[in-house]
Tab-separated table of N, CA and C in Angstrom:
chain	number	residue	atom	x	y	z
A	3	MET	N	16.662	-27.585	-15.354
A	3	MET	CA	16.425	-26.779	-14.159
A	3	MET	C	14.943	-26.885	-13.782
A	4	PRO	N	14.636	-27.193	-12.512
A	4	PRO	CA	13.237	-27.322	-12.108
A	4	PRO	C	12.512	-25.977	-12.183
A	5	ARG	N	11.230	-26.076	-12.384
A	5	ARG	CA	10.397	-24.877	-12.473
A	5	ARG	C	10.310	-24.206	-11.096
A	6	VAL	N	10.475	-22.898	-11.081
A	6	VAL	CA	10.425	-22.143	-9.832
A	6	VAL	C	8.969	-21.811	-9.522
A	7	ARG	N	8.560	-22.123	-8.305
A	7	ARG	CA	7.206	-21.771	-7.865
A	7	ARG	C	7.324	-20.531	-6.988
A	8	TYR	N	6.780	-19.437	-7.487
A	8	TYR	CA	6.871	-18.167	-6.781
A	8	TYR	C	5.801	-18.066	-5.698
A	9	ASP	N	6.179	-17.494	-4.604
A	9	ASP	CA	5.242	-17.275	-3.497
A	9	ASP	C	4.553	-15.925	-3.692
A	10	TRP	N	3.653	-15.846	-4.684
A	10	TRP	CA	2.977	-14.583	-4.993
A	10	TRP	C	2.113	-14.119	-3.835
A	11	LYS	N	1.541	-15.064	-3.128
A	11	LYS	CA	0.709	-14.691	-1.977
A	11	LYS	C	1.551	-13.963	-0.931
A	12	GLY	N	2.734	-14.481	-0.672
A	12	GLY	CA	3.641	-13.843	0.278
A	12	GLY	C	4.124	-12.486	-0.209
A	13	PHE	N	4.380	-12.384	-1.512
A	13	PHE	CA	4.822	-11.123	-2.112
A	13	PHE	C	3.761	-10.042	-1.929
A	14	HIS	N	2.524	-10.359	-2.285
A	14	HIS	CA	1.453	-9.368	-2.166
A	14	HIS	C	1.123	-9.060	-0.705
A	15	ALA	N	1.234	-10.044	0.166
A	15	ALA	CA	1.007	-9.790	1.592
A	15	ALA	C	2.063	-8.836	2.134
A	16	GLU	N	3.293	-8.980	1.665
A	16	GLU	CA	4.375	-8.098	2.094
A	16	GLU	C	4.135	-6.668	1.602
A	17	LEU	N	3.675	-6.525	0.367
A	17	LEU	CA	3.377	-5.189	-0.163
A	17	LEU	C	2.205	-4.557	0.589
A	18	LYS	N	1.189	-5.351	0.888
A	18	LYS	CA	0.036	-4.836	1.644
A	18	LYS	C	0.496	-4.366	3.026
A	19	ARG	N	1.333	-5.151	3.669
A	19	ARG	CA	1.843	-4.791	4.990
A	19	ARG	C	2.597	-3.467	4.925
A	20	THR	N	3.381	-3.292	3.874
A	20	THR	CA	4.136	-2.053	3.703
A	20	THR	C	3.199	-0.850	3.628
A	21	VAL	N	2.141	-0.963	2.835
A	21	VAL	CA	1.189	0.143	2.686
A	21	VAL	C	0.509	0.441	4.018
A	22	VAL	N	0.047	-0.586	4.709
A	22	VAL	CA	-0.667	-0.395	5.976
A	22	VAL	C	0.242	0.233	7.033
A	23	GLU	N	1.497	-0.213	7.093
A	23	GLU	CA	2.404	0.287	8.125
A	23	GLU	C	2.942	1.677	7.834
A	24	GLN	N	3.074	2.035	6.554
A	24	GLN	CA	3.760	3.279	6.230
A	24	GLN	C	2.861	4.424	5.778
A	25	LEU	N	1.623	4.143	5.450
A	25	LEU	CA	0.703	5.203	5.045
A	25	LEU	C	-0.382	5.354	6.090
A	26	ASP	N	-0.803	6.573	6.321
A	26	ASP	CA	-2.005	6.750	7.120
A	26	ASP	C	-2.940	7.675	6.362
A	27	CYS	N	-4.207	7.577	6.670
A	27	CYS	CA	-5.243	8.298	5.925
A	27	CYS	C	-5.053	9.813	5.982
A	28	ILE	N	-4.671	10.338	7.121
A	28	ILE	CA	-4.507	11.788	7.267
A	28	ILE	C	-3.362	12.276	6.385
A	29	GLU	N	-2.232	11.613	6.455
A	29	GLU	CA	-1.083	11.997	5.637
A	29	GLU	C	-1.409	11.857	4.154
A	30	LEU	N	-2.141	10.816	3.804
A	30	LEU	CA	-2.521	10.597	2.410
A	30	LEU	C	-3.399	11.742	1.901
A	31	LEU	N	-4.334	12.210	2.721
A	31	LEU	CA	-5.165	13.349	2.325
A	31	LEU	C	-4.318	14.592	2.083
A	32	HIS	N	-3.384	14.866	2.975
A	32	HIS	CA	-2.497	16.012	2.795
A	32	HIS	C	-1.665	15.855	1.519
A	33	GLN	N	-1.123	14.676	1.330
A	33	GLN	CA	-0.266	14.396	0.182
A	33	GLN	C	-1.026	14.578	-1.128
A	34	ARG	N	-2.295	14.175	-1.150
A	34	ARG	CA	-3.083	14.252	-2.378
A	34	ARG	C	-3.793	15.593	-2.535
A	35	GLY	N	-3.461	16.559	-1.683
A	35	GLY	CA	-3.930	17.916	-1.883
A	35	GLY	C	-5.308	18.240	-1.353
A	36	ASN	N	-5.732	17.631	-0.256
A	36	ASN	CA	-7.001	17.996	0.372
A	36	ASN	C	-6.691	19.097	1.385
A	37	PRO	N	-6.858	20.366	0.990
A	37	PRO	CA	-6.429	21.467	1.855
A	37	PRO	C	-7.310	21.685	3.070
A	38	SER	N	-8.437	21.012	3.113
A	38	SER	CA	-9.368	21.279	4.204
A	38	SER	C	-9.092	20.469	5.456
A	39	ALA	N	-8.142	19.548	5.408
A	39	ALA	CA	-7.899	18.686	6.559
A	39	ALA	C	-7.478	19.518	7.771
A	40	LYS	N	-8.376	19.585	8.754
A	40	LYS	CA	-8.119	20.352	9.974
A	40	LYS	C	-8.081	19.393	11.155
A	41	PRO	N	-7.077	19.514	12.007
A	41	PRO	CA	-6.963	18.595	13.150
A	41	PRO	C	-8.195	18.662	14.058
A	42	ALA	N	-8.581	17.508	14.567
A	42	ALA	CA	-9.650	17.414	15.567
A	42	ALA	C	-8.967	16.946	16.850
A	43	LYS	N	-9.228	15.732	17.251
A	43	LYS	CA	-8.510	15.128	18.380
A	43	LYS	C	-7.181	14.578	17.855
A	44	PRO	N	-6.263	14.239	18.738
A	44	PRO	CA	-5.012	13.630	18.259
A	44	PRO	C	-5.313	12.379	17.425
A	45	GLY	N	-4.702	12.302	16.261
A	45	GLY	CA	-4.902	11.152	15.381
A	45	GLY	C	-6.131	11.239	14.511
A	46	THR	N	-6.823	12.381	14.517
A	46	THR	CA	-7.994	12.557	13.656
A	46	THR	C	-7.996	13.959	13.060
A	47	CYS	N	-8.760	14.124	11.983
A	47	CYS	CA	-8.963	15.452	11.416
A	47	CYS	C	-10.282	15.470	10.652
A	48	TRP	N	-10.792	16.675	10.424
A	48	TRP	CA	-11.974	16.874	9.596
A	48	TRP	C	-11.502	17.270	8.207
A	49	ALA	N	-12.122	16.725	7.180
A	49	ALA	CA	-11.720	17.027	5.803
A	49	ALA	C	-12.939	16.995	4.895
A	50	HIS	N	-12.779	17.575	3.707
A	50	HIS	CA	-13.819	17.425	2.693
A	50	HIS	C	-13.866	15.960	2.291
A	51	CYS	N	-15.050	15.462	2.045
A	51	CYS	CA	-15.221	14.059	1.693
A	51	CYS	C	-14.497	13.743	0.382
A	52	PRO	N	-13.751	12.642	0.342
A	52	PRO	CA	-13.030	12.281	-0.883
A	52	PRO	C	-13.916	11.605	-1.938
A	53	ALA	N	-15.165	11.279	-1.593
A	53	ALA	CA	-16.046	10.612	-2.554
A	53	ALA	C	-16.344	11.556	-3.721
A	54	PRO	N	-16.157	11.104	-4.954
A	54	PRO	CA	-16.335	11.985	-6.106
A	54	PRO	C	-17.785	12.440	-6.320
A	55	ASP	N	-18.738	11.668	-5.846
A	55	ASP	CA	-20.140	12.037	-6.042
A	55	ASP	C	-20.707	12.857	-4.881
A	56	HIS	N	-19.836	13.375	-4.029
A	56	HIS	CA	-20.280	14.183	-2.898
A	56	HIS	C	-19.548	15.531	-2.907
A	57	PRO	N	-20.189	16.564	-3.484
A	57	PRO	CA	-19.568	17.891	-3.454
A	57	PRO	C	-19.702	18.470	-2.041
A	58	ASP	N	-18.650	18.355	-1.289
A	58	ASP	CA	-18.658	18.691	0.135
A	58	ASP	C	-18.188	20.136	0.343
A	59	ASN	N	-19.117	21.058	0.669
A	59	ASN	CA	-18.760	22.460	0.887
A	59	ASN	C	-18.149	22.695	2.262
A	60	HIS	N	-18.548	21.919	3.236
A	60	HIS	CA	-18.027	22.029	4.597
A	60	HIS	C	-17.448	20.674	4.985
A	61	PRO	N	-16.271	20.653	5.581
A	61	PRO	CA	-15.671	19.360	5.956
A	61	PRO	C	-16.630	18.523	6.809
A	62	SER	N	-17.031	17.397	6.270
A	62	SER	CA	-17.958	16.518	6.980
A	62	SER	C	-17.408	15.112	7.150
A	63	CYS	N	-16.160	14.938	6.787
A	63	CYS	CA	-15.541	13.615	6.837
A	63	CYS	C	-14.533	13.578	7.986
A	64	LEU	N	-14.766	12.683	8.920
A	64	LEU	CA	-13.831	12.505	10.029
A	64	LEU	C	-12.813	11.444	9.599
A	65	VAL	N	-11.551	11.839	9.627
A	65	VAL	CA	-10.486	10.967	9.152
A	65	VAL	C	-9.592	10.585	10.323
A	66	HIS	N	-9.416	9.289	10.517
A	66	HIS	CA	-8.490	8.748	11.509
A	66	HIS	C	-7.239	8.297	10.754
A	67	THR	N	-6.232	7.895	11.459
A	67	THR	CA	-5.019	7.449	10.769
A	67	THR	C	-5.268	6.192	9.940
A	68	ASP	N	-6.225	5.352	10.348
A	68	ASP	CA	-6.447	4.085	9.651
A	68	ASP	C	-7.803	3.951	8.966
A	69	ARG	N	-8.668	4.973	9.051
A	69	ARG	CA	-9.995	4.870	8.435
A	69	ARG	C	-10.606	6.259	8.300
A	70	PHE	N	-11.732	6.314	7.571
A	70	PHE	CA	-12.453	7.576	7.419
A	70	PHE	C	-13.953	7.307	7.388
A	71	TYR	N	-14.730	8.335	7.722
A	71	TYR	CA	-16.191	8.241	7.672
A	71	TYR	C	-16.769	9.627	7.378
A	72	CYS	N	-17.631	9.715	6.374
A	72	CYS	CA	-18.294	10.974	6.043
A	72	CYS	C	-19.682	10.958	6.666
A	73	PHE	N	-19.950	11.941	7.510
A	73	PHE	CA	-21.242	12.007	8.184
A	73	PHE	C	-22.356	12.468	7.258
A	74	ALA	N	-22.025	13.064	6.120
A	74	ALA	CA	-23.049	13.538	5.190
A	74	ALA	C	-23.495	12.436	4.221
A	75	CYS	N	-22.537	11.800	3.536
A	75	CYS	CA	-22.919	10.788	2.530
A	75	CYS	C	-22.664	9.362	2.989
A	76	GLU	N	-22.107	9.194	4.166
A	76	GLU	CA	-21.826	7.892	4.770
A	76	GLU	C	-20.759	7.082	4.028
A	77	ALA	N	-19.917	7.761	3.255
A	77	ALA	CA	-18.770	7.068	2.659
A	77	ALA	C	-17.832	6.684	3.799
A	78	LYS	N	-17.280	5.497	3.739
A	78	LYS	CA	-16.390	5.052	4.809
A	78	LYS	C	-15.448	3.992	4.276
A	79	GLY	N	-14.379	3.759	5.009
A	79	GLY	CA	-13.462	2.705	4.623
A	79	GLY	C	-12.121	2.831	5.294
A	80	ASP	N	-11.229	1.947	4.885
A	80	ASP	CA	-9.873	1.928	5.430
A	80	ASP	C	-8.935	2.631	4.450
A	81	ILE	N	-7.651	2.469	4.651
A	81	ILE	CA	-6.661	3.130	3.811
A	81	ILE	C	-6.821	2.730	2.348
A	82	PHE	N	-7.209	1.492	2.077
A	82	PHE	CA	-7.326	1.025	0.700
A	82	PHE	C	-8.548	1.623	0.000
A	83	GLU	N	-9.642	1.795	0.728
A	83	GLU	CA	-10.805	2.470	0.147
A	83	GLU	C	-10.468	3.921	-0.156
A	84	LEU	N	-9.744	4.569	0.742
A	84	LEU	CA	-9.336	5.952	0.539
A	84	LEU	C	-8.390	6.075	-0.659
A	85	LEU	N	-7.481	5.138	-0.800
A	85	LEU	CA	-6.589	5.132	-1.962
A	85	LEU	C	-7.392	5.051	-3.257
A	86	GLY	N	-8.402	4.187	-3.269
A	86	GLY	CA	-9.245	4.064	-4.461
A	86	GLY	C	-9.934	5.367	-4.815
A	87	LEU	N	-10.421	6.088	-3.793
A	87	LEU	CA	-11.096	7.363	-4.044
A	87	LEU	C	-10.120	8.453	-4.469
A	88	LEU	N	-9.008	8.575	-3.764
A	88	LEU	CA	-8.068	9.651	-4.050
A	88	LEU	C	-7.312	9.462	-5.364
A	89	PHE	N	-7.091	8.222	-5.756
A	89	PHE	CA	-6.424	7.958	-7.022
A	89	PHE	C	-7.439	7.772	-8.154
A	90	GLU	N	-8.703	8.043	-7.845
A	90	GLU	CA	-9.798	7.979	-8.815
A	90	GLU	C	-9.841	6.646	-9.558
A	91	LEU	N	-9.684	5.566	-8.794
A	91	LEU	CA	-9.789	4.235	-9.378
A	91	LEU	C	-11.266	3.908	-9.578
A	92	PRO	N	-11.605	3.150	-10.608
A	92	PRO	CA	-13.014	2.800	-10.814
A	92	PRO	C	-13.526	1.928	-9.669
A	93	ALA	N	-14.824	1.920	-9.486
A	93	ALA	CA	-15.423	1.116	-8.411
A	93	ALA	C	-15.073	-0.362	-8.573
A	94	SER	N	-14.810	-0.776	-9.796
A	94	SER	CA	-14.480	-2.179	-10.060
A	94	SER	C	-12.995	-2.481	-9.850
A	95	ALA	N	-12.222	-1.501	-9.374
A	95	ALA	CA	-10.781	-1.707	-9.182
A	95	ALA	C	-10.533	-2.830	-8.187
A	96	SER	N	-9.528	-3.624	-8.483
A	96	SER	CA	-9.190	-4.743	-7.601
A	96	SER	C	-8.405	-4.242	-6.389
A	97	PHE	N	-8.309	-5.108	-5.400
A	97	PHE	CA	-7.519	-4.789	-4.218
A	97	PHE	C	-6.060	-4.559	-4.614
A	98	SER	N	-5.567	-5.339	-5.569
A	98	SER	CA	-4.189	-5.172	-6.043
A	98	SER	C	-3.971	-3.786	-6.626
A	99	ASP	N	-4.968	-3.251	-7.334
A	99	ASP	CA	-4.853	-1.900	-7.881
A	99	ASP	C	-4.722	-0.873	-6.757
A	100	LYS	N	-5.443	-1.084	-5.681
A	100	LYS	CA	-5.379	-0.166	-4.540
A	100	LYS	C	-4.025	-0.275	-3.832
A	101	VAL	N	-3.492	-1.490	-3.735
A	101	VAL	CA	-2.165	-1.667	-3.142
A	101	VAL	C	-1.122	-0.966	-4.012
A	102	LYS	N	-1.245	-1.101	-5.337
A	102	LYS	CA	-0.307	-0.426	-6.249
A	102	LYS	C	-0.401	1.088	-6.090
A	103	ALA	N	-1.616	1.610	-5.898
A	103	ALA	CA	-1.775	3.054	-5.666
A	103	ALA	C	-1.074	3.455	-4.366
A	104	GLY	N	-1.178	2.619	-3.342
A	104	GLY	CA	-0.492	2.887	-2.083
A	104	GLY	C	1.012	2.889	-2.249
A	105	LEU	N	1.529	1.960	-3.045
A	105	LEU	CA	2.969	1.925	-3.305
A	105	LEU	C	3.397	3.179	-4.056
A	106	GLU	N	2.564	3.612	-4.994
A	106	GLU	CA	2.865	4.839	-5.739
A	106	GLU	C	2.930	6.035	-4.781
A	107	ALA	N	1.998	6.075	-3.841
A	107	ALA	CA	2.001	7.159	-2.853
A	107	ALA	C	3.262	7.127	-1.994
A	108	LEU	N	3.824	5.951	-1.812
A	108	LEU	CA	5.060	5.809	-1.034
A	108	LEU	C	6.312	5.999	-1.883
A	109	GLY	N	6.127	6.139	-3.189
A	109	GLY	CA	7.279	6.293	-4.074
A	109	GLY	C	7.964	4.978	-4.400
A	110	VAL	N	7.231	3.868	-4.326
A	110	VAL	CA	7.780	2.540	-4.608
A	110	VAL	C	7.241	2.076	-5.956
A	111	ASP	N	8.126	1.623	-6.829
A	111	ASP	CA	7.733	1.146	-8.154
A	111	ASP	C	7.364	-0.342	-8.071
A	112	TYR	N	6.114	-0.669	-8.371
A	112	TYR	CA	5.626	-2.047	-8.263
A	112	TYR	C	6.412	-2.983	-9.178
A	113	GLU	N	6.638	-2.566	-10.428
A	113	GLU	CA	7.321	-3.446	-11.387
A	113	GLU	C	8.750	-3.739	-10.947
A	114	GLU	N	9.439	-2.757	-10.392
A	114	GLU	CA	10.796	-3.000	-9.881
A	114	GLU	C	10.763	-3.992	-8.725
A	115	GLU	N	9.788	-3.841	-7.842
A	115	GLU	CA	9.668	-4.759	-6.706
A	115	GLU	C	9.338	-6.169	-7.172
A	116	LYS	N	8.493	-6.269	-8.168
A	116	LYS	CA	8.133	-7.580	-8.713
A	116	LYS	C	9.376	-8.255	-9.296
A	117	GLN	N	10.189	-7.500	-10.033
A	117	GLN	CA	11.407	-8.054	-10.616
A	117	GLN	C	12.396	-8.468	-9.527
A	118	ARG	N	12.525	-7.646	-8.493
A	118	ARG	CA	13.421	-7.978	-7.376
A	118	ARG	C	12.956	-9.257	-6.684
A	119	PHE	N	11.644	-9.386	-6.500
A	119	PHE	CA	11.079	-10.593	-5.894
A	119	PHE	C	11.402	-11.829	-6.736
A	120	ILE	N	11.209	-11.738	-8.046
A	120	ILE	CA	11.476	-12.871	-8.936
A	120	ILE	C	12.944	-13.276	-8.845
A	121	GLU	N	13.844	-12.305	-8.858
A	121	GLU	CA	15.271	-12.614	-8.769
A	121	GLU	C	15.616	-13.291	-7.441
A	122	LEU	N	15.040	-12.792	-6.350
A	122	LEU	CA	15.296	-13.419	-5.050
A	122	LEU	C	14.742	-14.839	-4.997
A	123	GLU	N	13.559	-15.043	-5.557
A	123	GLU	CA	12.966	-16.387	-5.557
A	123	GLU	C	13.803	-17.352	-6.394
A	124	ARG	N	14.274	-16.900	-7.545
A	124	ARG	CA	15.126	-17.755	-8.383
A	124	ARG	C	16.411	-18.122	-7.654
A	125	ALA	N	17.007	-17.141	-6.998
A	125	ALA	CA	18.239	-17.411	-6.247
A	125	ALA	C	17.959	-18.378	-5.097
A	126	ARG	N	16.831	-18.204	-4.445
A	126	ARG	CA	16.492	-19.070	-3.314
A	126	ARG	C	16.278	-20.503	-3.778
A	127	HIS	N	15.627	-20.684	-4.936
A	127	HIS	CA	15.362	-22.029	-5.442
A	127	HIS	C	16.577	-22.654	-6.116
A	128	ALA	N	17.543	-21.837	-6.522
A	128	ALA	CA	18.743	-22.361	-7.168
A	128	ALA	C	19.723	-22.939	-6.155
A	129	ARG	N	19.599	-22.558	-4.906
A	129	ARG	CA	20.499	-23.042	-3.850
A	129	ARG	C	20.128	-24.463	-3.466
A	130	PRO	N	21.128	-25.269	-3.108
A	130	PRO	CA	20.816	-26.617	-2.633
A	130	PRO	C	20.076	-26.551	-1.295
A	131	SER	N	19.189	-27.485	-1.087
A	131	SER	CA	18.389	-27.477	0.139
A	131	SER	C	19.100	-28.146	1.309
A	132	SER	N	20.314	-28.700	1.097
A	132	SER	CA	21.042	-29.313	2.204
A	132	SER	C	21.528	-28.234	3.162
A	133	SER	N	21.998	-28.652	4.311
A	133	SER	CA	22.446	-27.678	5.307
A	133	SER	C	23.665	-26.926	4.792
A	134	PRO	N	23.714	-25.636	5.047
A	134	PRO	CA	24.830	-24.835	4.543
A	134	PRO	C	26.135	-25.189	5.241
A	135	SER	N	27.198	-25.303	4.430
A	135	SER	CA	28.500	-25.611	5.002
A	135	SER	C	29.456	-24.438	4.846
A	136	SER	N	29.086	-23.482	4.022
A	136	SER	CA	29.918	-22.288	3.854
A	136	SER	C	28.997	-21.094	3.614
A	137	PRO	N	29.523	-19.883	3.724
A	137	PRO	CA	28.679	-18.702	3.500
A	137	PRO	C	28.039	-18.685	2.117
A	138	GLU	N	28.715	-19.279	1.113
A	138	GLU	CA	28.142	-19.312	-0.231
A	138	GLU	C	26.913	-20.217	-0.290
A	139	ASP	N	26.815	-21.170	0.631
A	139	ASP	CA	25.710	-22.112	0.631
A	139	ASP	C	24.532	-21.663	1.493
A	140	THR	N	24.618	-20.502	2.087
A	140	THR	CA	23.502	-20.045	2.912
A	140	THR	C	22.319	-19.713	2.024
A	141	PRO	N	21.129	-19.933	2.516
A	141	PRO	CA	19.949	-19.675	1.697
A	141	PRO	C	19.865	-18.203	1.293
A	142	ALA	N	19.336	-17.975	0.115
A	142	ALA	CA	19.144	-16.603	-0.362
A	142	ALA	C	18.092	-15.919	0.510
A	143	PRO	N	18.188	-14.630	0.648
A	143	PRO	CA	17.207	-13.919	1.478
A	143	PRO	C	15.822	-13.980	0.864
A	144	THR	N	14.826	-13.946	1.711
A	144	THR	CA	13.461	-13.899	1.221
A	144	THR	C	13.086	-12.447	0.978
A	145	TYR	N	12.046	-12.246	0.228
A	145	TYR	CA	11.638	-10.907	-0.164
A	145	TYR	C	11.114	-10.103	1.019
A	146	ARG	N	11.570	-8.874	1.144
A	146	ARG	CA	11.033	-7.894	2.100
A	146	ARG	C	10.753	-6.639	1.295
A	147	ALA	N	9.564	-6.125	1.406
A	147	ALA	CA	9.202	-4.912	0.682
A	147	ALA	C	10.042	-3.746	1.181
A	148	PRO	N	10.289	-2.789	0.304
A	148	PRO	CA	11.121	-1.650	0.695
A	148	PRO	C	10.382	-0.721	1.640
A	149	GLN	N	11.156	0.067	2.337
A	149	GLN	CA	10.577	1.110	3.183
A	149	GLN	C	10.431	2.334	2.303
A	150	GLY	N	9.215	2.610	1.877
A	150	GLY	CA	8.950	3.728	0.997
A	150	GLY	C	9.025	5.040	1.731
A	151	THR	N	9.136	6.093	0.959
A	151	THR	CA	9.070	7.421	1.520
A	151	THR	C	7.948	8.154	0.826
A	152	PRO	N	7.026	8.714	1.585
A	152	PRO	CA	5.904	9.404	0.948
A	152	PRO	C	6.410	10.506	0.034
A	153	ALA	N	5.735	10.659	-1.087
A	153	ALA	CA	6.070	11.724	-2.021
A	153	ALA	C	5.828	13.067	-1.361
A	154	PRO	N	6.584	14.086	-1.757
A	154	PRO	CA	6.376	15.398	-1.134
A	154	PRO	C	4.981	15.932	-1.420
A	155	ARG	N	4.496	16.721	-0.495
A	155	ARG	CA	3.173	17.317	-0.665
A	155	ARG	C	3.215	18.307	-1.812
A	156	PRO	N	2.100	18.395	-2.572
A	156	PRO	CA	2.065	19.357	-3.678
A	156	PRO	C	2.062	20.778	-3.180
């Protein structure tokens, strides 16, 4: 049996897309227990800064659905930077660690998804590459990340 070459780049891109499309910074703050998030304009809110080295007594962080910025300590970033701060990942955490934190926030198990991806890739490579002549010969489906559901607020 030929060696299966997995499309890991496609797998991780699909997981990243899932996090970006299904999580937003405001909802993530609420989910992770930032009680200070107060609505500002539509799609924004003021919250205590999520940076661990900034003891924020008054909400000084403007949070949009896709990014945040603290006017006091100048902490800023996108959903992945916020995930790193809220899940208390070390500064040296990889992008993959932040994506895994996002999946956790969505209630998606990374290891289960990885196993599902491997099984789909094996099935796809086990099929003959000739044109399908029957439903059994149709190519196996490619991996699509699940539609997660955010965990309930604490």
